[in-house]
Coordinates of C-alpha atoms in Angstrom, one line a residue:
X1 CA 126.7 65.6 90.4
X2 CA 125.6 62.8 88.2
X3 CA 129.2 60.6 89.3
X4 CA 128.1 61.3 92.9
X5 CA 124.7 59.9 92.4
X6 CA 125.3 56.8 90.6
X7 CA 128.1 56.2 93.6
X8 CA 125.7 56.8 96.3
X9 CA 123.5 53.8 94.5
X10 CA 119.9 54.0 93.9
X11 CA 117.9 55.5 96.6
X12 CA 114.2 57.2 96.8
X13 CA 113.6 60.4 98.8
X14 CA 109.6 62.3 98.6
X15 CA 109.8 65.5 99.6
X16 CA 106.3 66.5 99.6
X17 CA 103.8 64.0 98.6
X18 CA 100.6 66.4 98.9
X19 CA 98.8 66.5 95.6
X20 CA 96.3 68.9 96.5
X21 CA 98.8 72.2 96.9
X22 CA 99.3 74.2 93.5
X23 CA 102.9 73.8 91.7
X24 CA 104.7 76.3 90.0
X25 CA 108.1 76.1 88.4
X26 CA 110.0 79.8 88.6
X27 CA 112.6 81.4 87.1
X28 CA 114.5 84.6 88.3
X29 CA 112.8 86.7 85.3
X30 CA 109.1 85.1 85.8
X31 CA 110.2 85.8 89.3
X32 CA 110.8 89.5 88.8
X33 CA 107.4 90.2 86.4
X34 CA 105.2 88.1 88.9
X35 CA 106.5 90.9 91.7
X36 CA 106.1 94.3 89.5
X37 CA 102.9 92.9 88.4
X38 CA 101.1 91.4 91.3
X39 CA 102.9 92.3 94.6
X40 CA 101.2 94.4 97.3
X41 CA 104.3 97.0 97.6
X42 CA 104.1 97.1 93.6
X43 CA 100.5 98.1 93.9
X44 CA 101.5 100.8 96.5
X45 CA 104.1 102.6 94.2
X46 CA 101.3 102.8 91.7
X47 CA 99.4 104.4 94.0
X48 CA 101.6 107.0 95.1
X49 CA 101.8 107.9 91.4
X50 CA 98.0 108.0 90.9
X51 CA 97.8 110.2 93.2
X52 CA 100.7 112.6 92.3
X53 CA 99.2 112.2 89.0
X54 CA 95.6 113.5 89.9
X55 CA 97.5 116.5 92.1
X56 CA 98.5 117.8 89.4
X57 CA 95.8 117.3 86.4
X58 CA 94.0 119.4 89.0
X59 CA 96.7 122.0 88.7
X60 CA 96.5 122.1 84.8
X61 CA 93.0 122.3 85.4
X62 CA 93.1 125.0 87.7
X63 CA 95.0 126.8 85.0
X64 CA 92.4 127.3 82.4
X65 CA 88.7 129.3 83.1
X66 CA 87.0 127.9 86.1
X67 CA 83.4 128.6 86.3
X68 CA 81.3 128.5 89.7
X69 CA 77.3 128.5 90.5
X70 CA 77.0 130.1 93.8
X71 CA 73.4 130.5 94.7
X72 CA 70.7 130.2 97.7
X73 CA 67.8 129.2 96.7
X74 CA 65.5 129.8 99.4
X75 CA 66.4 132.0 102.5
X76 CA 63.4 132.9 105.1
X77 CA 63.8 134.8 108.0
X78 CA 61.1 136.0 111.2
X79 CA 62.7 137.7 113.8
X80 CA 62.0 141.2 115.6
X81 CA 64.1 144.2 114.7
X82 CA 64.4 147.6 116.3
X83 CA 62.8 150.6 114.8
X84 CA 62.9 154.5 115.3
X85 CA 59.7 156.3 114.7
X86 CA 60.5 160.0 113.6
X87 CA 56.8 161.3 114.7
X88 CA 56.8 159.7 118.1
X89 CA 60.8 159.9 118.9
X90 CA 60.7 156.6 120.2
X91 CA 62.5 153.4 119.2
X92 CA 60.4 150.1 119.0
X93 CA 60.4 146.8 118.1
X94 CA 58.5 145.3 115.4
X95 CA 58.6 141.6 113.8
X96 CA 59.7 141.3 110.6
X97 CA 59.1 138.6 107.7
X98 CA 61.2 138.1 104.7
X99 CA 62.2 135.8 102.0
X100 CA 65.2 136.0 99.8
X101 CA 66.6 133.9 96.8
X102 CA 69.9 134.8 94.8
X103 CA 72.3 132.9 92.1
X104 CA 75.3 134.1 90.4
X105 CA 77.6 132.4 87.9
X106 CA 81.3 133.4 88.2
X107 CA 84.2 133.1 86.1
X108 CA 87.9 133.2 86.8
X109 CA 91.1 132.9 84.8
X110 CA 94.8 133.1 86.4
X111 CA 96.7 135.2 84.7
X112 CA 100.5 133.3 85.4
X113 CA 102.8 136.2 83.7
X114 CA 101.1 138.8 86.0
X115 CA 100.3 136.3 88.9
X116 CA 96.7 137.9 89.1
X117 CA 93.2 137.0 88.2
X118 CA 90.7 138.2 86.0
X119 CA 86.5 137.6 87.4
X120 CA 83.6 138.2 86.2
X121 CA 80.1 137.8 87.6
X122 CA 76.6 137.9 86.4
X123 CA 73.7 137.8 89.5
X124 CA 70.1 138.1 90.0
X125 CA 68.2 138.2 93.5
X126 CA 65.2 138.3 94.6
X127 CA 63.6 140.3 97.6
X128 CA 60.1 139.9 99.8
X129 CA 59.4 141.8 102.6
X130 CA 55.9 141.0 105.1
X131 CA 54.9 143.2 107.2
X132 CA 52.9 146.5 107.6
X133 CA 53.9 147.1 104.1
X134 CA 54.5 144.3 101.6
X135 CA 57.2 145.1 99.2
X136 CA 59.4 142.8 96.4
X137 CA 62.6 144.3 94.6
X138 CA 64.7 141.9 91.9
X139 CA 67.8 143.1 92.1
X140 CA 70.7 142.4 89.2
X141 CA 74.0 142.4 87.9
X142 CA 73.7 141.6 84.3
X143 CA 78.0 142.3 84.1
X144 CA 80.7 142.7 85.9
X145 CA 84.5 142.5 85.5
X146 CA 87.7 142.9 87.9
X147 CA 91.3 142.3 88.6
X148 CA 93.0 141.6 91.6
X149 CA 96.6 140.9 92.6
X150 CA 99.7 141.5 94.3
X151 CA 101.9 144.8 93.4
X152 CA 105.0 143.4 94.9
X153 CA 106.3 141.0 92.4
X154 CA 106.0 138.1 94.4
X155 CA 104.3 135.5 91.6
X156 CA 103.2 132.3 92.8
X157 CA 101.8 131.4 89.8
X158 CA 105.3 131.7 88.3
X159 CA 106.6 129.2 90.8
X160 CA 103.8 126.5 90.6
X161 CA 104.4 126.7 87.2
X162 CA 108.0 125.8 87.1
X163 CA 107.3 123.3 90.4
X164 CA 104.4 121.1 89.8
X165 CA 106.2 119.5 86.3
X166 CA 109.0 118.9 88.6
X167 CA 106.1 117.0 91.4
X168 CA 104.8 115.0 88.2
X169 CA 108.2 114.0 86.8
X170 CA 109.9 113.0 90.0
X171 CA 106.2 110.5 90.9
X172 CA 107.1 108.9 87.2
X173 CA 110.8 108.2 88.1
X174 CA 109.7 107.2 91.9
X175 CA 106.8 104.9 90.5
X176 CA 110.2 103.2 88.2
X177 CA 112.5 103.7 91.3
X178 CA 109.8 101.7 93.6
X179 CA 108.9 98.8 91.3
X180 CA 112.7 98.2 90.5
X181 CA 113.3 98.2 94.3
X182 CA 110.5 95.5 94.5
X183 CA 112.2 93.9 91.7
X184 CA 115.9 93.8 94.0
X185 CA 113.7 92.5 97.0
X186 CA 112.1 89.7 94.7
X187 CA 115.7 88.8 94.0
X188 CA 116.9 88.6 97.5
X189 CA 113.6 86.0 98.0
X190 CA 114.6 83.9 95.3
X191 CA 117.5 83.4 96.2
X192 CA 117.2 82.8 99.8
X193 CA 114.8 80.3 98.6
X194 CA 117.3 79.3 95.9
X195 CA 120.1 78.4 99.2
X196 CA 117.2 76.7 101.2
X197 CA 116.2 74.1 98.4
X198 CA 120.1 73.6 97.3
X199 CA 120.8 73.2 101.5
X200 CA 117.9 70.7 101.9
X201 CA 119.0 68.8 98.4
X202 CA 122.7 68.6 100.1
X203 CA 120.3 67.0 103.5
X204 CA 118.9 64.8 102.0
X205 CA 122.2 63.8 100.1
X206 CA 124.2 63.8 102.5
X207 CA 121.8 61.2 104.8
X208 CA 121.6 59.2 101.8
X209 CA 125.6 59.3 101.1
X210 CA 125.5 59.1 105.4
X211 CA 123.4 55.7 105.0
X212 CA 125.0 53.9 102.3
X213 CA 128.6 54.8 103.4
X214 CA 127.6 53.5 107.0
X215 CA 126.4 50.2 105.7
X216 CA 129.4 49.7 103.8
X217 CA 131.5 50.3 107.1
X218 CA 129.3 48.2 108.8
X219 CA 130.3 45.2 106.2
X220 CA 133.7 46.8 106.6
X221 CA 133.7 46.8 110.4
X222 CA 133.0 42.7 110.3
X223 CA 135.6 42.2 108.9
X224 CA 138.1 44.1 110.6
X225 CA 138.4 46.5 108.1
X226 CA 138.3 49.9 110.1
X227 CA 137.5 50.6 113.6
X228 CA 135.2 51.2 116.0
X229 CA 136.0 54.7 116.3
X230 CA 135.5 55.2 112.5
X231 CA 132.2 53.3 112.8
X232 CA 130.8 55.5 115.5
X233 CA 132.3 58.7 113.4
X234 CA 130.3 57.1 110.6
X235 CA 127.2 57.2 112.6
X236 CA 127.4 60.3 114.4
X237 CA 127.5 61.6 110.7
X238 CA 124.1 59.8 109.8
X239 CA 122.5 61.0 113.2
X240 CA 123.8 65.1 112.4
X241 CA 122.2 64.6 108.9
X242 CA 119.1 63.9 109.9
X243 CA 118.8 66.8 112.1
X244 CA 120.6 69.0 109.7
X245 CA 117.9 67.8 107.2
X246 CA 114.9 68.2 109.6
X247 CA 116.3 72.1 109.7
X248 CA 116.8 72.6 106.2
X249 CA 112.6 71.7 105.2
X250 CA 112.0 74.3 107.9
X251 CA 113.9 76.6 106.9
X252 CA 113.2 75.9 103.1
X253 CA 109.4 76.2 104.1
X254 CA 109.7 79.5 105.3
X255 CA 111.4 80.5 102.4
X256 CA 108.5 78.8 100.3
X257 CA 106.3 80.7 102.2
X258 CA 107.3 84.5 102.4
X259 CA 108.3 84.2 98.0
X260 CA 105.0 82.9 97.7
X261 CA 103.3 85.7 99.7
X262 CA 105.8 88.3 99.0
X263 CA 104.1 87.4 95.0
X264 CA 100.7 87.5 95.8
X265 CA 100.6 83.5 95.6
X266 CA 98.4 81.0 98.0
X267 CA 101.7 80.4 101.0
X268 CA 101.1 76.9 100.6
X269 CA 102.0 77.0 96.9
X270 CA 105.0 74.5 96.4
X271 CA 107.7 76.3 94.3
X272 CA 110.6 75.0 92.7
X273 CA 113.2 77.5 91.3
X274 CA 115.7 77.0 88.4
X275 CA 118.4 78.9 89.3
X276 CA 119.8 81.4 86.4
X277 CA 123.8 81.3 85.5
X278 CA 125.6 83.8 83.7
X279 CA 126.0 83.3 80.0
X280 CA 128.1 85.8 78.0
X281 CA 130.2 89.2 79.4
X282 CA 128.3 92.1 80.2
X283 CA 130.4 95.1 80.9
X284 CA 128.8 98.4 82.6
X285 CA 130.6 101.7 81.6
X286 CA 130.3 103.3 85.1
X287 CA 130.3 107.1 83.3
X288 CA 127.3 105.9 81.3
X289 CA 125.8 104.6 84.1
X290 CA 126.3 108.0 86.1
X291 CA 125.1 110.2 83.4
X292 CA 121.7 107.6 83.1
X293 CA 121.7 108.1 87.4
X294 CA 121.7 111.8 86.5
X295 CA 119.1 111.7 84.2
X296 CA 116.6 109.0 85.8
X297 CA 117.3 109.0 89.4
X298 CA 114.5 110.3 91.3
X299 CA 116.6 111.5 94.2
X300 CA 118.1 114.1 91.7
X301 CA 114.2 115.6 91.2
X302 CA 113.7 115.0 94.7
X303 CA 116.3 117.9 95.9
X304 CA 115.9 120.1 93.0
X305 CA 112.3 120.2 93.8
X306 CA 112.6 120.8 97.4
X307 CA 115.5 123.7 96.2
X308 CA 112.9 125.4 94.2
X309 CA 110.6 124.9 96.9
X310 CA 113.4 126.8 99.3
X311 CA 113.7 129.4 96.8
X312 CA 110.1 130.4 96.1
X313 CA 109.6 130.6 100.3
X314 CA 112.8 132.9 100.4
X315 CA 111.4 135.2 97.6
X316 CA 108.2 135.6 99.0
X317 CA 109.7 136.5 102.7
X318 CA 111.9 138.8 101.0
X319 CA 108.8 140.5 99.4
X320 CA 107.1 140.5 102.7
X321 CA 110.0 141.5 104.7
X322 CA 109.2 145.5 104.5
X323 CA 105.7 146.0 103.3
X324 CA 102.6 144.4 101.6
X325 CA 100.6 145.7 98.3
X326 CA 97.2 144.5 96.9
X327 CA 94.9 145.5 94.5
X328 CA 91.4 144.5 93.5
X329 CA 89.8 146.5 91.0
X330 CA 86.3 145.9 89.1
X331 CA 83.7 147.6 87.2
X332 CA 80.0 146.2 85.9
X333 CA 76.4 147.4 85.8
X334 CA 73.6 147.0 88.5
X335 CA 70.0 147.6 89.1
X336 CA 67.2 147.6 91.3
X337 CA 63.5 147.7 90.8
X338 CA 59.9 146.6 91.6
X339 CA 59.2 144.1 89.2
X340 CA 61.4 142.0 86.8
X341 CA 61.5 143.8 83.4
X342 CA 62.5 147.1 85.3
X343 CA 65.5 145.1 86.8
X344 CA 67.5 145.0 83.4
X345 CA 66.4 148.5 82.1
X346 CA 68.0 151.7 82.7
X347 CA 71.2 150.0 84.4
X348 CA 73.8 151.8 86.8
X349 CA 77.4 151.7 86.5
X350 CA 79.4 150.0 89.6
X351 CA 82.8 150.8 90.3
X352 CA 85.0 149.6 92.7
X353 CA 88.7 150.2 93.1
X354 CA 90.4 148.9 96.9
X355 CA 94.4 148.9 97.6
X356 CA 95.5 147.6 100.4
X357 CA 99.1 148.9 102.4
X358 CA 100.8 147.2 105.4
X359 CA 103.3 148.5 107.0
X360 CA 105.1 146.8 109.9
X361 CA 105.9 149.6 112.2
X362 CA 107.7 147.0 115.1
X363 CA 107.6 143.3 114.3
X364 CA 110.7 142.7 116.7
X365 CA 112.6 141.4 113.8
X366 CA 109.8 139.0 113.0
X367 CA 109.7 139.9 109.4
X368 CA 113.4 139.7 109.1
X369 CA 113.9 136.6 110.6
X370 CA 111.5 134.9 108.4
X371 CA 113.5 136.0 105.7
X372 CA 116.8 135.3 107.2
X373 CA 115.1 131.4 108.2
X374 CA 114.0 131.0 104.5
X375 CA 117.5 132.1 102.9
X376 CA 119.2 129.7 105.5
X377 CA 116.9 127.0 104.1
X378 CA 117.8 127.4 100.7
X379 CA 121.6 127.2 101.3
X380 CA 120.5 123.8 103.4
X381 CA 118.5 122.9 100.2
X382 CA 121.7 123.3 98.1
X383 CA 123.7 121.9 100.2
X384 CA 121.6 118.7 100.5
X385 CA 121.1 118.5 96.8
X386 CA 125.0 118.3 96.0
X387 CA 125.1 116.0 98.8
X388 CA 122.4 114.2 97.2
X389 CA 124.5 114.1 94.1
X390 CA 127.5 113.1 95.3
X391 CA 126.0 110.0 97.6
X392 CA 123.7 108.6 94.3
X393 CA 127.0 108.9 91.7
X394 CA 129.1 107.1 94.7
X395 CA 127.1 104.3 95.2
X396 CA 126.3 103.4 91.3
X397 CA 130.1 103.7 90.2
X398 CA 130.7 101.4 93.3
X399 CA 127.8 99.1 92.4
X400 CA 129.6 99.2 88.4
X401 CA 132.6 98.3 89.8
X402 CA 131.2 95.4 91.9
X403 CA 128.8 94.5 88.8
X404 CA 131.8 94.2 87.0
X405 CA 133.9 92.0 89.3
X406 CA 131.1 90.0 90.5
X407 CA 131.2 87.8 86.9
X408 CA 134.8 86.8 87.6
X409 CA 133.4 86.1 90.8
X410 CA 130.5 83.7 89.5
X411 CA 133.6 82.3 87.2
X412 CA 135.4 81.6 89.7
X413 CA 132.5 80.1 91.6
X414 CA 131.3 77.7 89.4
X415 CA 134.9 76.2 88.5
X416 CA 135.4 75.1 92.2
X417 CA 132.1 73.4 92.4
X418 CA 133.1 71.4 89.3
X419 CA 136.9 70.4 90.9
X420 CA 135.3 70.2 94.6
X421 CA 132.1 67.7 92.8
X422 CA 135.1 65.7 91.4
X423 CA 137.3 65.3 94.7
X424 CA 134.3 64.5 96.5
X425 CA 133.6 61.9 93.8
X426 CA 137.1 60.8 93.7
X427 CA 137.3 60.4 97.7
X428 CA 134.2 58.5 98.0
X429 CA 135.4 55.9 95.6
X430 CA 138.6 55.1 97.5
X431 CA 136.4 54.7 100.4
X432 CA 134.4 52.1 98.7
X433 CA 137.4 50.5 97.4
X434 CA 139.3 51.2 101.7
X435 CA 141.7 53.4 100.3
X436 CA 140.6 56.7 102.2
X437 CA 139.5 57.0 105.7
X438 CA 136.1 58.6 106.6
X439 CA 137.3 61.8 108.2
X440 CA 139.0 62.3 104.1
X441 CA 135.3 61.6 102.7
X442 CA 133.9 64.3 105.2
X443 CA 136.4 66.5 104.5
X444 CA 135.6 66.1 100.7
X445 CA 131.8 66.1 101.4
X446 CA 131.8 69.6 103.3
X447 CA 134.4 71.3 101.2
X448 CA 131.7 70.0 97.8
X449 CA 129.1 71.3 99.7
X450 CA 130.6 74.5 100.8
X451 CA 131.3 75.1 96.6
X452 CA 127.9 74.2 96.1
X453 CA 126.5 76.9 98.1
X454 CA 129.5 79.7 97.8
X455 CA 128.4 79.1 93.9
X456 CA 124.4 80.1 94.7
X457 CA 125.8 82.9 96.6
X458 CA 128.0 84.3 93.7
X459 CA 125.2 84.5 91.5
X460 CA 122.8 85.6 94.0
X461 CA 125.4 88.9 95.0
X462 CA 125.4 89.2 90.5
X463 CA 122.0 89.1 90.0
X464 CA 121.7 91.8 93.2
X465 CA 124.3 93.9 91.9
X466 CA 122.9 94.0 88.8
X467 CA 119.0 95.1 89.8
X468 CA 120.5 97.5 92.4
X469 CA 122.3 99.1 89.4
X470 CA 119.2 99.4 87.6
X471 CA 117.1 100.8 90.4
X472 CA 120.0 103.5 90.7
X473 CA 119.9 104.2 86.8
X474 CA 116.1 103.2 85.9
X475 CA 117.8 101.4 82.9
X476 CA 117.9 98.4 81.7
X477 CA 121.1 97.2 80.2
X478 CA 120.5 93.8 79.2
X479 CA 118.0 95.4 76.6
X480 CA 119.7 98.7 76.2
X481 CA 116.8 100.6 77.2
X482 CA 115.1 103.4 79.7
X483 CA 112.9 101.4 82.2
X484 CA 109.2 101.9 81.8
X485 CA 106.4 100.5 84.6
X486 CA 103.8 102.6 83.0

């Protein structure tokens, strides 16, 4: 590059001159933290945990004793009821006034080896009557205990037991999953910036090279040197590069712009990029890397949840399919009386003991069908999570293999930029000196230009490679280390 310049003589391009828009200098790893820390789709992958996470601190909580105030405070009521007076044998309405207060404190515990639930309750209320006769009555439960569940063995405490863990564990690996996929899109912007400012360097090289060149043939053309066909060729060339630069700060702009945005940056930020080479050999087992895909992939927690899922809907219609059990059983103390004191003295026991049967007699097949849909859905659960399997351990032994390739690749790359930078160097001298024609020089111009940019491109398909394989895996083999975003 530095032959090429000092050929092409001294010449001054700007390319922005604005001093009042911020500058920043980036690098593909500052590139990478500025997207998992302040980019908008970074900030929605956090959310989506949050919220997984809250669903289920309010299952744990929902595990231990919950305790409820129900109560209503004040209740009043005037209305006209229907009476039947014995002496008279006649019915008749008369208006009557009441007010009414009650509280309760209840307490609940699941009981997850059982799948029941144990309650208890303590209440007090309070009773006045207006009317022909005035009359108050406290009523109270100082205690009362009961049990209530299912007799048929379907436990869906048993199943949100062995579920939810499986929720929160997948939203920690899809929080990982998510910022590492920001991380690959932050790569694709930088580099598509990366081959907009190289493309708009080669512009405004090439109409420099394009201007000097053409004054030389100018000189050259005075004297008879070369023709007026090669003069015109000459200047055609200077004409196309000014156009092909006028496209290149467009299209570099845009790319400016969406990096900018795409990190949470002011659009009209001005960013220049150092571009990142590969130093050193790094070589990706691709049975490690499947085991780490095994163990980190969120896809893998995504189907064995929705096969648990499957499975706890078939056991339940299976339970269902021929009858239904429940029983609620409870036992406590109660009293009524006239005045307070008398409310907690001389207390009464209260029993209650319900079971409830169903039966379907004729459903159509209803039941059945349910049950037959739910075992279908299972085997589709199954099915999709080997699928699931297979697809994930495909793509990251094909993505190892490409890893692995790719850094002959950027090899390979970079050493025909150096020989293509040196024929174009080469060239342009022996048309300083007449001994090459200018359709050699463009010739050696496009093919040093094409190296330049098939080199950005190697390392931009390495560096994508790479970042997919870590979103795949959630690991980061530079630092031989799990991925953590939390």
């Amino acid at each position: 590059m530095k032959k090429i310049l000092l050929i092409l003589f001294t010449f001054h391009f700007s390319l922005l001159t604005s001093s009042a828009q911020q500058k920043i200098v980036l690098d593909l790893e500052r590139t990478v933290r500025l997207a998992t820390d302040s980019s908008l789709s970074a900030q929605k992958y956090q959310s989506v945990y949050d919220a997984s996470r809250y669903r289920y601190l309010s299952w744990q909580a929902s595990r231990k004793p919950q305790f409820a105030l129900e109560s209503t405070p004040v209740m009043y009521e005037r209305y006209m009821t229907q009476r039947y007076l014995s002496i008279e044998d006649i019915d008749v309405y008369r208006q009557q006034r009441l007010f009414y207060s009650q509280a309760g404190i209840t307490a609940t515990q699941t009981m997850e080896r059982w799948g029941g639930q144990f309650y208890g309750s303590t209440q007090f209320g309070y009773l006045r009557t207006f009317g022909e006769q005035n009359q108050t009555q406290f009523m109270t439960i100082p205690i009362a205990v009961g049990y209530k569940q299912d007799l048929l063995f379907y436990n869906p405490l048993k199943w949100a037991r062995q579920i939810e863990p499986l929720k929160l564990e997948r939203a920690e690996k899809e929080l990982i999953y998510g910022i590492e996929k920001t991380s690959e899109q932050a790569v694709e912007k930088f580099f598509a910036l990366a081959l907009a400012q190289d493309m708009m360097q080669m512009a405004m090289e090439s109409l420099a090279s394009c201007d000097t060149i053409y004054a030389i043939a100018e000189r050259r053309y005075k004297i008879a040197s070369i023709s007026k066909a090669e003069l015109s060729i000459l200047e055609l060339q200077k004409t196309n590069a000014r156009t092909t630069l006028a496209n290149a700060r467009i299209t570099h702009s845009r790319a400016v712009k969406e990096l900018a945005t795409y990190l949470g940056m002011d659009p009209t930020t001005e960013i220049d990029l150092i571009i990142p080479l590969v130093v050193g050999t790094l070589h990706i087992d691709g049975t490690e890397a499947i085991a780490l895909a095994r163990e980190n992939n969120p896809k893998y927690l995504e189907s064995r949840q929705a096969t648990a899922e499957a499975r706890r809907e078939a056991e339940r219609a299976k339970v269902e399919k021929n009858l239904s059990v429940s029983l609620d059983a409870s036992i406590g103390l109660n009293q009524v009386a006239d005045n307070f004191a008398d409310a907690y003295r001389h207390l009464q026991s209260q029993d209650m003991a319900t079971v409830k049967l169903t039966i379907p007699l004729k459903d159509w097949g209803k039941r059945k069908n349910a049950y037959l849909a739910a075992r279908s859905s299972v085997d589709t659960a199954e099915r999709t999570e080997q699928e699931t399997a297979r697809d994930v351990e495909l793509d990251v032994a094909m993505t190892v293999a490409e890893f692995n390739e790719r850094q002959t690749i950027v090899e390979n790359a970079r050493q025909a930029l150096t020989i293509a930078e040196d024929a174009y160097a080469q060239t342009l001298q022996q048309f300083i000196r007449a001994q090459a024609d200018a359709y050699s020089l463009s010739v050696a111009q496009s093919h040093w230009q094409t190296a330049r940019q098939n080199h950005i491109t190697s390392l931009q398909n390495y560096w994508l490679a790479y970042y997919h394989l870590r979103r795949l895996t959630l690991y980061d083999y530079q630092h031989r280390q799990a991925i953590s975003h939390r």
